[in-house]
Amino acid sequence: MDTELDAAVDLWRGYVQRHRVISVADVDEMEDHLREQVSTLRDAGLSSEEAFLVAVKRMGNVDSISREFAREHSDRLWKQLVLMPEDGGRQSNRELLMVIAIALAAGLAVKTGITFLHEETLALNVSLLVLPFLTGYFAWKRQVSAAVALALIVPFVLVALVLNLYPFEDGGSTVVLAGIHAPIALWLVVGLAYAGGDWRSNRPRMDFIRFTGEWFVYLTLLALGGGVLMALTAAAFETLDFDIEPVITRWIMPFGAAGAVIVAAWLVEAKQNVIENIAPVLTRVFTPLTILMLLALLGAFATTRSFTGIDRDLLIQMDLILVLVLGLLLYTISARDPLAPPAFFDRVQLVLVLSALIVDLMMLAVMATRIAEFGSSPNKIVALGMNVVLLVNLAWSAHLSLRFLRGRTPFTALEHWQTRYLPVYGAWAAVVVVVIGPLFAFA
């Protein structure tokens, strides 16, 4: 039961930290108070679940955040325990103004980059023109300490120095690899800001996984809607003999693209009670479809007589598919109630993991064969390393999923494994940018 209590407290803590401008120290103090209340109530004879509910009620009487937490989790009977009147919207208006200011600043940075950087340098640095502003938004919202703020700045400075000072060969593979992996490494820095510096707790990391999926959904919708709106606007002006295409390409698109990154994050934060229904729907639609795709690919691989005859472009596409599977797995885990018993969809998820694991093993065999026959290259080393990282995660995820279905391990074990393994992907991306790219650039 202590495991379930820890999961409930982590859920409460994550909610408190991401829903209000509040420092990590204040959250720690609130959590200590909550746990003291639970301990006192358990000593009085209440069960862990009963003690947690009563403790949240008592905190809800003096703290609006706990009240909101209880309202959104009415399915666990917290609504009737702590529901209280709403606060005013002054905080929301203040945050909206901050979001607009940060979005405009990000757009100005992108516009400046387009003006003064040539095309390849701009592509290499685009993440450095936008992600610092998204990180700053979360740092402001979570009211991080000075030490955490400094820790957030250092990776951006380091990546900027590596990308712009190392003598990468124009059009070479190392500059492409660095450009692809820099946003991945820096996205983990965004996650550190999202968690308010509390990266050691499982719940904030799992919340960030879910945020990433929902942010991508909102960003896609904003991009599609913005594209349609710009097309209609350009067509309308064209009928009046006004060519506004230069205005769209030089001003609206840079500010719109950068601003959409910030606005999408704000929408996820502001509409969590609405978007909560998106994650389960997406995972249940795309998981079976992805399984069918993987099985079809395995059938195609089975007809291949020689690993060395497999096209290089196919290997790249397969890596992208495995990354997609990993993202779907993480999103599925983040959307699931950790206290619910094993169900049919958990078995479907296990099939997805096993299918991806088999594909990954075949990919590793193909890569090892090609390296043995044709020698190594930056692309091959990076791809091999990424597939090893995926292999370890998929193999242990399959093990934990199987134990969960047999009733030997709680679902939180799989959740904790994914959140603890998450920094490995950022670390590998950082190794590619800081070590492998420069190493081959000097070779």
CSV table of C-alpha atoms in Angstrom, one decimal:
chain,number,residue,atom,x,y,z
A,1,MET,CA,0.0,0.0,0.0
A,2,ASP,CA,2.9,2.4,0.6
A,3,THR,CA,3.7,2.1,-3.1
A,4,GLU,CA,0.2,3.2,-4.0
A,5,LEU,CA,0.4,6.0,-1.4
A,6,ASP,CA,3.7,7.2,-3.0
A,7,ALA,CA,2.1,7.2,-6.4
A,8,ALA,CA,-0.9,9.2,-5.1
A,9,VAL,CA,1.4,11.7,-3.5
A,10,ASP,CA,3.5,12.0,-6.6
A,11,LEU,CA,0.3,12.6,-8.6
A,12,TRP,CA,-0.7,15.4,-6.2
A,13,ARG,CA,2.8,16.9,-6.2
A,14,GLY,CA,3.0,17.0,-10.0
A,15,TYR,CA,-0.4,18.6,-10.2
A,16,VAL,CA,0.5,21.3,-7.6
A,17,GLN,CA,3.8,22.1,-9.2
A,18,ARG,CA,2.6,22.6,-12.8
A,19,HIS,CA,-0.7,24.4,-12.0
A,20,ARG,CA,0.6,27.5,-10.1
A,21,VAL,CA,3.6,29.8,-9.9
A,22,ILE,CA,5.2,28.1,-7.0
A,23,SER,CA,8.8,27.2,-6.1
A,24,VAL,CA,10.1,23.7,-5.6
A,25,ALA,CA,10.9,24.5,-2.0
A,26,ASP,CA,7.3,25.4,-1.3
A,27,VAL,CA,6.1,22.2,-3.0
A,28,ASP,CA,8.5,20.2,-0.8
A,29,GLU,CA,7.1,22.0,2.3
A,30,MET,CA,3.5,21.2,1.2
A,31,GLU,CA,4.4,17.6,0.6
A,32,ASP,CA,6.0,17.2,4.0
A,33,HIS,CA,2.9,18.6,5.6
A,34,LEU,CA,0.7,16.2,3.6
A,35,ARG,CA,2.8,13.2,4.5
A,36,GLU,CA,2.7,14.3,8.2
A,37,GLN,CA,-1.1,14.4,8.0
A,38,VAL,CA,-1.2,11.0,6.4
A,39,SER,CA,1.1,9.5,9.0
A,40,THR,CA,-0.9,10.9,11.9
A,41,LEU,CA,-4.2,9.6,10.4
A,42,ARG,CA,-2.7,6.2,9.8
A,43,ASP,CA,-1.5,6.0,13.4
A,44,ALA,CA,-5.1,6.8,14.4
A,45,GLY,CA,-6.3,3.6,12.5
A,46,LEU,CA,-7.1,4.8,9.0
A,47,SER,CA,-5.9,3.0,5.9
A,48,SER,CA,-3.4,4.6,3.6
A,49,GLU,CA,-6.0,5.5,1.1
A,50,GLU,CA,-8.4,6.9,3.7
A,51,ALA,CA,-5.6,8.9,5.3
A,52,PHE,CA,-4.6,10.4,2.0
A,53,LEU,CA,-8.1,11.4,1.1
A,54,VAL,CA,-8.7,13.1,4.5
A,55,ALA,CA,-5.3,14.8,4.4
A,56,VAL,CA,-6.0,16.2,0.9
A,57,LYS,CA,-9.4,17.5,2.3
A,58,ARG,CA,-7.7,19.3,5.1
A,59,MET,CA,-5.1,20.9,2.8
A,60,GLY,CA,-7.9,21.8,0.4
A,61,ASN,CA,-9.6,23.8,3.1
A,62,VAL,CA,-6.6,26.2,3.1
A,63,ASP,CA,-5.0,25.7,-0.3
A,64,SER,CA,-6.8,26.2,-3.6
A,65,ILE,CA,-4.4,24.0,-5.6
A,66,SER,CA,-5.3,20.9,-3.6
A,67,ARG,CA,-8.9,21.8,-4.2
A,68,GLU,CA,-8.4,21.9,-7.9
A,69,PHE,CA,-6.5,18.7,-7.8
A,70,ALA,CA,-9.4,17.0,-6.1
A,71,ARG,CA,-11.9,18.4,-8.5
A,72,GLU,CA,-10.1,17.1,-11.6
A,73,HIS,CA,-9.8,13.6,-10.0
A,74,SER,CA,-13.5,13.1,-9.1
A,75,ASP,CA,-13.4,9.5,-10.3
A,76,ARG,CA,-11.4,8.8,-7.1
A,77,LEU,CA,-14.0,10.4,-4.8
A,78,TRP,CA,-11.8,13.5,-4.2
A,79,LYS,CA,-14.4,15.9,-5.7
A,80,GLN,CA,-16.9,15.5,-2.9
A,81,LEU,CA,-14.2,15.8,-0.3
A,82,VAL,CA,-12.6,19.1,-1.2
A,83,LEU,CA,-14.6,20.9,-3.8
A,84,MET,CA,-14.7,24.7,-3.1
A,85,PRO,CA,-15.5,27.9,-5.0
A,86,GLU,CA,-13.2,29.0,-7.9
A,87,ASP,CA,-10.6,31.8,-7.6
A,88,GLY,CA,-10.6,34.8,-9.8
A,89,GLY,CA,-8.9,34.9,-13.2
A,90,ARG,CA,-6.2,37.5,-12.5
A,91,GLN,CA,-3.5,34.8,-12.5
A,92,SER,CA,-4.6,33.5,-15.9
A,93,ASN,CA,-4.6,36.9,-17.4
A,94,ARG,CA,-1.1,37.6,-16.1
A,95,GLU,CA,0.1,34.3,-17.6
A,96,LEU,CA,-1.5,35.0,-20.9
A,97,LEU,CA,0.3,38.3,-21.2
A,98,MET,CA,3.6,36.6,-20.4
A,99,VAL,CA,2.9,33.9,-23.0
A,100,ILE,CA,2.3,36.6,-25.6
A,101,ALA,CA,5.5,38.4,-24.7
A,102,ILE,CA,7.6,35.2,-24.8
A,103,ALA,CA,6.0,34.1,-28.2
A,104,LEU,CA,6.9,37.5,-29.7
A,105,ALA,CA,10.4,37.3,-28.4
A,106,ALA,CA,10.8,33.8,-29.9
A,107,GLY,CA,9.5,35.1,-33.2
A,108,LEU,CA,11.9,38.0,-33.1
A,109,ALA,CA,14.8,35.6,-32.5
A,110,VAL,CA,13.8,33.4,-35.5
A,111,LYS,CA,13.3,36.5,-37.7
A,112,THR,CA,16.8,37.7,-36.7
A,113,GLY,CA,18.3,34.3,-37.4
A,114,ILE,CA,16.7,34.3,-40.9
A,115,THR,CA,18.0,37.7,-41.6
A,116,PHE,CA,21.6,37.3,-40.5
A,117,LEU,CA,22.4,33.5,-40.8
A,118,HIS,CA,22.8,31.6,-44.0
A,119,GLU,CA,20.5,28.6,-44.6
A,120,GLU,CA,22.6,25.8,-43.3
A,121,THR,CA,23.7,27.7,-40.1
A,122,LEU,CA,20.0,28.6,-39.5
A,123,ALA,CA,18.9,25.0,-39.8
A,124,LEU,CA,21.7,24.0,-37.4
A,125,ASN,CA,20.7,26.6,-34.8
A,126,VAL,CA,16.9,26.7,-35.1
A,127,SER,CA,16.3,24.9,-31.8
A,128,LEU,CA,18.6,27.4,-30.1
A,129,LEU,CA,16.3,30.2,-31.4
A,130,VAL,CA,13.1,28.8,-29.9
A,131,LEU,CA,13.6,26.3,-27.1
A,132,PRO,CA,15.3,28.7,-24.7
A,133,PHE,CA,12.1,30.8,-24.7
A,134,LEU,CA,10.0,27.7,-24.0
A,135,THR,CA,12.4,26.8,-21.2
A,136,GLY,CA,12.1,30.3,-19.9
A,137,TYR,CA,8.3,30.1,-19.9
A,138,PHE,CA,8.3,27.0,-17.7
A,139,ALA,CA,11.1,28.4,-15.5
A,140,TRP,CA,8.9,31.5,-14.9
A,141,LYS,CA,5.8,29.4,-14.3
A,142,ARG,CA,7.4,27.1,-11.9
A,143,GLN,CA,9.4,29.8,-10.2
A,144,VAL,CA,12.7,27.8,-10.2
A,145,SER,CA,15.6,28.7,-8.0
A,146,ALA,CA,18.7,30.5,-9.1
A,147,ALA,CA,20.7,27.2,-9.1
A,148,VAL,CA,18.1,25.5,-11.4
A,149,ALA,CA,18.0,28.6,-13.7
A,150,LEU,CA,21.8,28.4,-14.1
A,151,ALA,CA,21.6,24.6,-14.8
A,152,LEU,CA,19.0,25.4,-17.5
A,153,ILE,CA,21.3,28.0,-19.2
A,154,VAL,CA,24.5,25.9,-19.3
A,155,PRO,CA,23.3,23.2,-21.8
A,156,PHE,CA,22.1,25.9,-24.3
A,157,VAL,CA,25.4,27.7,-24.1
A,158,LEU,CA,27.4,24.4,-24.5
A,159,VAL,CA,25.3,23.3,-27.5
A,160,ALA,CA,25.6,26.7,-29.1
A,161,LEU,CA,29.4,26.7,-28.8
A,162,VAL,CA,29.7,23.2,-30.2
A,163,LEU,CA,27.3,23.8,-33.1
A,164,ASN,CA,28.9,27.1,-34.1
A,165,LEU,CA,32.6,26.7,-33.3
A,166,TYR,CA,33.5,23.2,-34.4
A,167,PRO,CA,34.7,23.1,-38.0
A,168,PHE,CA,32.0,20.9,-39.4
A,169,GLU,CA,32.3,20.1,-43.1
A,170,ASP,CA,29.6,21.9,-45.1
A,171,GLY,CA,27.0,19.3,-46.1
A,172,GLY,CA,28.8,16.5,-44.2
A,173,SER,CA,27.1,13.8,-42.2
A,174,THR,CA,28.4,15.1,-38.9
A,175,VAL,CA,26.7,18.5,-39.2
A,176,VAL,CA,23.5,16.8,-40.1
A,177,LEU,CA,23.7,14.5,-37.1
A,178,ALA,CA,24.5,17.3,-34.8
A,179,GLY,CA,21.6,19.4,-36.2
A,180,ILE,CA,19.1,16.5,-35.7
A,181,HIS,CA,20.2,15.5,-32.2
A,182,ALA,CA,20.6,19.0,-30.7
A,183,PRO,CA,16.8,19.6,-30.4
A,184,ILE,CA,16.5,16.2,-28.8
A,185,ALA,CA,19.1,16.9,-26.1
A,186,LEU,CA,17.7,20.4,-25.5
A,187,TRP,CA,14.1,19.1,-25.2
A,188,LEU,CA,15.3,17.3,-22.1
A,189,VAL,CA,16.4,20.7,-20.8
A,190,VAL,CA,12.8,21.9,-21.4
A,191,GLY,CA,11.7,18.9,-19.4
A,192,LEU,CA,13.9,20.0,-16.5
A,193,ALA,CA,12.2,23.4,-16.5
A,194,TYR,CA,8.8,21.8,-16.8
A,195,ALA,CA,9.5,19.7,-13.7
A,196,GLY,CA,10.6,22.9,-11.9
A,197,GLY,CA,14.0,21.3,-11.4
A,198,ASP,CA,12.5,18.3,-9.6
A,199,TRP,CA,13.8,15.8,-12.1
A,200,ARG,CA,14.4,13.1,-9.4
A,201,SER,CA,10.6,12.5,-8.9
A,202,ASN,CA,8.9,10.1,-11.2
A,203,ARG,CA,5.6,12.0,-11.5
A,204,PRO,CA,7.0,15.2,-13.0
A,205,ARG,CA,8.9,13.2,-15.6
A,206,MET,CA,5.8,11.2,-16.5
A,207,ASP,CA,3.9,14.4,-16.7
A,208,PHE,CA,6.5,15.8,-19.1
A,209,ILE,CA,6.1,12.7,-21.3
A,210,ARG,CA,2.4,13.3,-21.5
A,211,PHE,CA,2.9,17.0,-22.1
A,212,THR,CA,5.2,16.2,-25.0
A,213,GLY,CA,2.5,14.2,-26.8
A,214,GLU,CA,-0.2,16.7,-26.1
A,215,TRP,CA,2.0,19.6,-27.1
A,216,PHE,CA,2.7,17.9,-30.4
A,217,VAL,CA,-1.0,17.4,-31.0
A,218,TYR,CA,-1.7,21.1,-30.3
A,219,LEU,CA,1.3,22.3,-32.4
A,220,THR,CA,0.1,20.2,-35.3
A,221,LEU,CA,-3.5,21.6,-35.1
A,222,LEU,CA,-2.1,25.1,-34.9
A,223,ALA,CA,0.1,24.5,-37.9
A,224,LEU,CA,-2.7,23.1,-40.0
A,225,GLY,CA,-5.1,25.9,-39.0
A,226,GLY,CA,-2.5,28.6,-39.5
A,227,GLY,CA,-1.6,27.1,-43.0
A,228,VAL,CA,-5.2,27.1,-44.1
A,229,LEU,CA,-5.8,30.7,-42.8
A,230,MET,CA,-2.7,32.0,-44.6
A,231,ALA,CA,-3.7,30.3,-47.8
A,232,LEU,CA,-7.2,31.8,-47.7
A,233,THR,CA,-5.8,35.2,-46.8
A,234,ALA,CA,-3.3,35.2,-49.7
A,235,ALA,CA,-6.0,34.0,-52.1
A,236,ALA,CA,-8.4,36.8,-51.0
A,237,PHE,CA,-5.7,39.5,-51.4
A,238,GLU,CA,-4.7,38.1,-54.8
A,239,THR,CA,-8.2,38.8,-56.1
A,240,LEU,CA,-7.6,42.4,-55.1
A,241,ASP,CA,-4.3,42.5,-57.0
A,242,PHE,CA,-2.3,42.6,-53.7
A,243,ASP,CA,0.7,40.2,-53.4
A,244,ILE,CA,1.1,39.6,-49.7
A,245,GLU,CA,3.3,36.5,-50.1
A,246,PRO,CA,6.5,38.4,-49.1
A,247,VAL,CA,4.8,39.5,-45.9
A,248,ILE,CA,3.7,36.0,-45.1
A,249,THR,CA,7.1,34.4,-45.8
A,250,ARG,CA,9.2,37.1,-44.2
A,251,TRP,CA,7.1,38.0,-41.2
A,252,ILE,CA,4.0,35.9,-40.5
A,253,MET,CA,5.6,32.5,-40.9
A,254,PRO,CA,8.7,33.2,-38.7
A,255,PHE,CA,6.6,34.7,-35.9
A,256,GLY,CA,3.8,32.2,-36.3
A,257,ALA,CA,6.1,29.1,-36.2
A,258,ALA,CA,8.0,30.3,-33.2
A,259,GLY,CA,4.9,31.6,-31.4
A,260,ALA,CA,3.0,28.3,-32.0
A,261,VAL,CA,5.7,26.4,-30.1
A,262,ILE,CA,5.0,28.6,-27.0
A,263,VAL,CA,1.3,28.9,-27.4
A,264,ALA,CA,0.9,25.1,-27.8
A,265,ALA,CA,2.7,24.6,-24.5
A,266,TRP,CA,0.4,27.2,-22.8
A,267,LEU,CA,-2.7,25.5,-24.2
A,268,VAL,CA,-1.6,22.2,-22.8
A,269,GLU,CA,-1.0,23.8,-19.4
A,270,ALA,CA,-4.3,25.8,-19.5
A,271,LYS,CA,-6.6,23.1,-20.9
A,272,GLN,CA,-5.4,20.0,-19.1
A,273,ASN,CA,-8.9,19.1,-17.9
A,274,VAL,CA,-10.1,19.1,-21.5
A,275,ILE,CA,-7.2,17.4,-23.2
A,276,GLU,CA,-7.1,14.7,-20.6
A,277,ASN,CA,-9.4,12.7,-22.9
A,278,ILE,CA,-7.1,12.9,-25.9
A,279,ALA,CA,-4.3,10.7,-24.7
A,280,PRO,CA,-6.4,7.5,-24.2
A,281,VAL,CA,-8.1,7.9,-27.5
A,282,LEU,CA,-4.9,8.4,-29.5
A,283,THR,CA,-3.2,5.4,-27.9
A,284,ARG,CA,-6.1,3.1,-28.5
A,285,VAL,CA,-6.3,4.1,-32.2
A,286,PHE,CA,-2.6,4.1,-33.1
A,287,THR,CA,-1.3,1.1,-31.0
A,288,PRO,CA,-3.2,-1.6,-33.1
A,289,LEU,CA,-2.3,0.1,-36.3
A,290,THR,CA,1.4,0.3,-35.4
A,291,ILE,CA,1.4,-3.4,-34.5
A,292,LEU,CA,0.0,-4.3,-37.9
A,293,MET,CA,2.7,-2.1,-39.5
A,294,LEU,CA,5.5,-3.8,-37.5
A,295,LEU,CA,4.2,-7.3,-38.3
A,296,ALA,CA,4.1,-6.4,-42.0
A,297,LEU,CA,7.7,-5.1,-41.9
A,298,LEU,CA,8.8,-8.3,-40.1
A,299,GLY,CA,7.2,-10.3,-42.9
A,300,ALA,CA,9.0,-8.3,-45.5
A,301,PHE,CA,12.3,-8.7,-43.6
A,302,ALA,CA,11.7,-12.5,-43.5
A,303,THR,CA,11.9,-12.5,-47.3
A,304,THR,CA,15.2,-10.8,-47.4
A,305,ARG,CA,18.1,-13.2,-48.1
A,306,SER,CA,21.0,-10.8,-47.4
A,307,PHE,CA,21.3,-8.2,-44.7
A,308,THR,CA,23.9,-6.3,-46.7
A,309,GLY,CA,21.4,-5.9,-49.5
A,310,ILE,CA,19.0,-3.9,-47.4
A,311,ASP,CA,18.8,-0.3,-48.6
A,312,ARG,CA,20.3,2.4,-46.3
A,313,ASP,CA,17.2,4.5,-46.6
A,314,LEU,CA,15.1,1.7,-45.3
A,315,LEU,CA,17.3,1.5,-42.2
A,316,ILE,CA,16.8,5.2,-41.5
A,317,GLN,CA,13.0,4.8,-41.9
A,318,MET,CA,13.0,1.8,-39.6
A,319,ASP,CA,14.8,3.9,-36.9
A,320,LEU,CA,12.1,6.5,-37.3
A,321,ILE,CA,9.4,3.9,-36.9
A,322,LEU,CA,11.1,2.5,-33.7
A,323,VAL,CA,11.2,6.1,-32.3
A,324,LEU,CA,7.6,6.4,-33.1
A,325,VAL,CA,6.8,3.2,-31.3
A,326,LEU,CA,8.8,4.4,-28.3
A,327,GLY,CA,6.8,7.6,-28.2
A,328,LEU,CA,3.5,5.7,-28.5
A,329,LEU,CA,4.6,3.5,-25.6
A,330,LEU,CA,5.5,6.4,-23.4
A,331,TYR,CA,2.3,8.2,-24.3
A,332,THR,CA,0.3,5.0,-23.5
A,333,ILE,CA,1.9,4.7,-20.1
A,334,SER,CA,1.3,8.3,-19.3
A,335,ALA,CA,-2.4,8.0,-20.2
A,336,ARG,CA,-3.1,5.0,-18.1
A,337,ASP,CA,-4.4,4.9,-14.5
A,338,PRO,CA,-1.4,3.3,-12.6
A,339,LEU,CA,-3.8,1.9,-10.0
A,340,ALA,CA,-6.1,0.1,-12.4
A,341,PRO,CA,-5.8,-3.7,-12.8
A,342,PRO,CA,-4.4,-5.4,-15.9
A,343,ALA,CA,-6.8,-5.2,-18.9
A,344,PHE,CA,-7.0,-6.3,-22.5
A,345,PHE,CA,-5.2,-3.1,-23.8
A,346,ASP,CA,-2.2,-3.9,-21.6
A,347,ARG,CA,-1.8,-7.2,-23.5
A,348,VAL,CA,-2.1,-5.3,-26.8
A,349,GLN,CA,0.7,-2.9,-25.5
A,350,LEU,CA,2.9,-5.9,-24.7
A,351,VAL,CA,2.4,-7.2,-28.3
A,352,LEU,CA,3.5,-3.8,-29.5
A,353,VAL,CA,6.7,-3.8,-27.4
A,354,LEU,CA,7.6,-7.4,-28.4
A,355,SER,CA,7.1,-6.6,-32.1
A,356,ALA,CA,9.3,-3.5,-31.8
A,357,LEU,CA,11.9,-5.5,-29.9
A,358,ILE,CA,12.1,-8.1,-32.7
A,359,VAL,CA,12.4,-5.4,-35.3
A,360,ASP,CA,15.2,-3.7,-33.3
A,361,LEU,CA,17.1,-6.9,-33.0
A,362,MET,CA,16.9,-7.4,-36.7
A,363,MET,CA,18.1,-3.8,-37.3
A,364,LEU,CA,21.1,-4.3,-35.0
A,365,ALA,CA,22.0,-7.5,-36.9
A,366,VAL,CA,21.8,-5.6,-40.2
A,367,MET,CA,23.9,-2.7,-38.9
A,368,ALA,CA,26.5,-5.0,-37.4
A,369,THR,CA,26.8,-6.9,-40.7
A,370,ARG,CA,27.1,-3.7,-42.8
A,371,ILE,CA,29.8,-2.3,-40.4
A,372,ALA,CA,31.7,-5.6,-40.6
A,373,GLU,CA,31.6,-5.6,-44.4
A,374,PHE,CA,31.9,-1.9,-45.3
A,375,GLY,CA,33.4,-0.3,-42.2
A,376,SER,CA,32.2,2.3,-39.8
A,377,SER,CA,30.9,5.9,-40.4
A,378,PRO,CA,29.4,8.6,-38.2
A,379,ASN,CA,25.9,7.7,-39.4
A,380,LYS,CA,26.4,4.0,-38.6
A,381,ILE,CA,27.9,4.6,-35.2
A,382,VAL,CA,25.0,6.9,-34.2
A,383,ALA,CA,22.3,4.6,-35.5
A,384,LEU,CA,23.9,1.6,-33.8
A,385,GLY,CA,24.1,3.4,-30.5
A,386,MET,CA,20.5,4.6,-30.7
A,387,ASN,CA,19.3,1.1,-31.5
A,388,VAL,CA,21.2,-0.3,-28.5
A,389,VAL,CA,19.5,2.4,-26.3
A,390,LEU,CA,16.1,1.4,-27.7
A,391,LEU,CA,16.9,-2.3,-27.3
A,392,VAL,CA,17.6,-2.0,-23.5
A,393,ASN,CA,14.4,0.0,-23.0
A,394,LEU,CA,12.2,-2.3,-25.0
A,395,ALA,CA,13.6,-5.4,-23.5
A,396,TRP,CA,13.1,-4.3,-19.9
A,397,SER,CA,9.7,-2.8,-20.7
A,398,ALA,CA,8.6,-6.1,-22.1
A,399,HIS,CA,9.8,-7.8,-18.9
A,400,LEU,CA,8.0,-5.4,-16.6
A,401,SER,CA,4.8,-5.6,-18.8
A,402,LEU,CA,4.8,-9.3,-18.6
A,403,ARG,CA,5.3,-9.3,-14.8
A,404,PHE,CA,2.5,-6.7,-14.5
A,405,LEU,CA,0.1,-8.9,-16.5
A,406,ARG,CA,0.9,-11.9,-14.2
A,407,GLY,CA,0.2,-9.8,-11.1
A,408,ARG,CA,3.8,-9.9,-9.9
A,409,THR,CA,4.7,-6.2,-10.4
A,410,PRO,CA,2.6,-3.0,-10.0
A,411,PHE,CA,2.1,-0.9,-13.1
A,412,THR,CA,4.1,1.9,-11.3
A,413,ALA,CA,7.2,-0.2,-11.8
A,414,LEU,CA,6.9,0.2,-15.6
A,415,GLU,CA,6.1,3.9,-15.2
A,416,HIS,CA,9.1,4.4,-13.0
A,417,TRP,CA,11.4,2.6,-15.4
A,418,GLN,CA,10.4,4.8,-18.3
A,419,THR,CA,10.8,8.0,-16.4
A,420,ARG,CA,14.2,6.9,-15.0
A,421,TYR,CA,15.3,5.8,-18.5
A,422,LEU,CA,14.1,9.0,-20.2
A,423,PRO,CA,17.3,11.0,-19.5
A,424,VAL,CA,19.3,8.3,-21.3
A,425,TYR,CA,17.9,9.5,-24.7
A,426,GLY,CA,18.9,13.1,-24.0
A,427,ALA,CA,22.3,11.9,-22.8
A,428,TRP,CA,22.8,10.0,-26.0
A,429,ALA,CA,21.7,12.9,-28.1
A,430,ALA,CA,24.2,15.1,-26.2
A,431,VAL,CA,27.0,12.6,-26.8
A,432,VAL,CA,26.2,12.8,-30.6
A,433,VAL,CA,26.4,16.6,-30.6
A,434,VAL,CA,29.3,17.1,-28.2
A,435,VAL,CA,31.5,14.0,-28.9
A,436,ILE,CA,30.7,12.1,-32.0
A,437,GLY,CA,30.1,15.0,-34.3
A,438,PRO,CA,33.3,17.0,-33.4
A,439,LEU,CA,35.3,13.7,-33.2
A,440,PHE,CA,34.6,12.9,-36.8
A,441,ALA,CA,34.9,16.5,-37.9
A,442,PHE,CA,38.5,16.5,-36.7
A,443,ALA,CA,39.2,13.1,-38.1
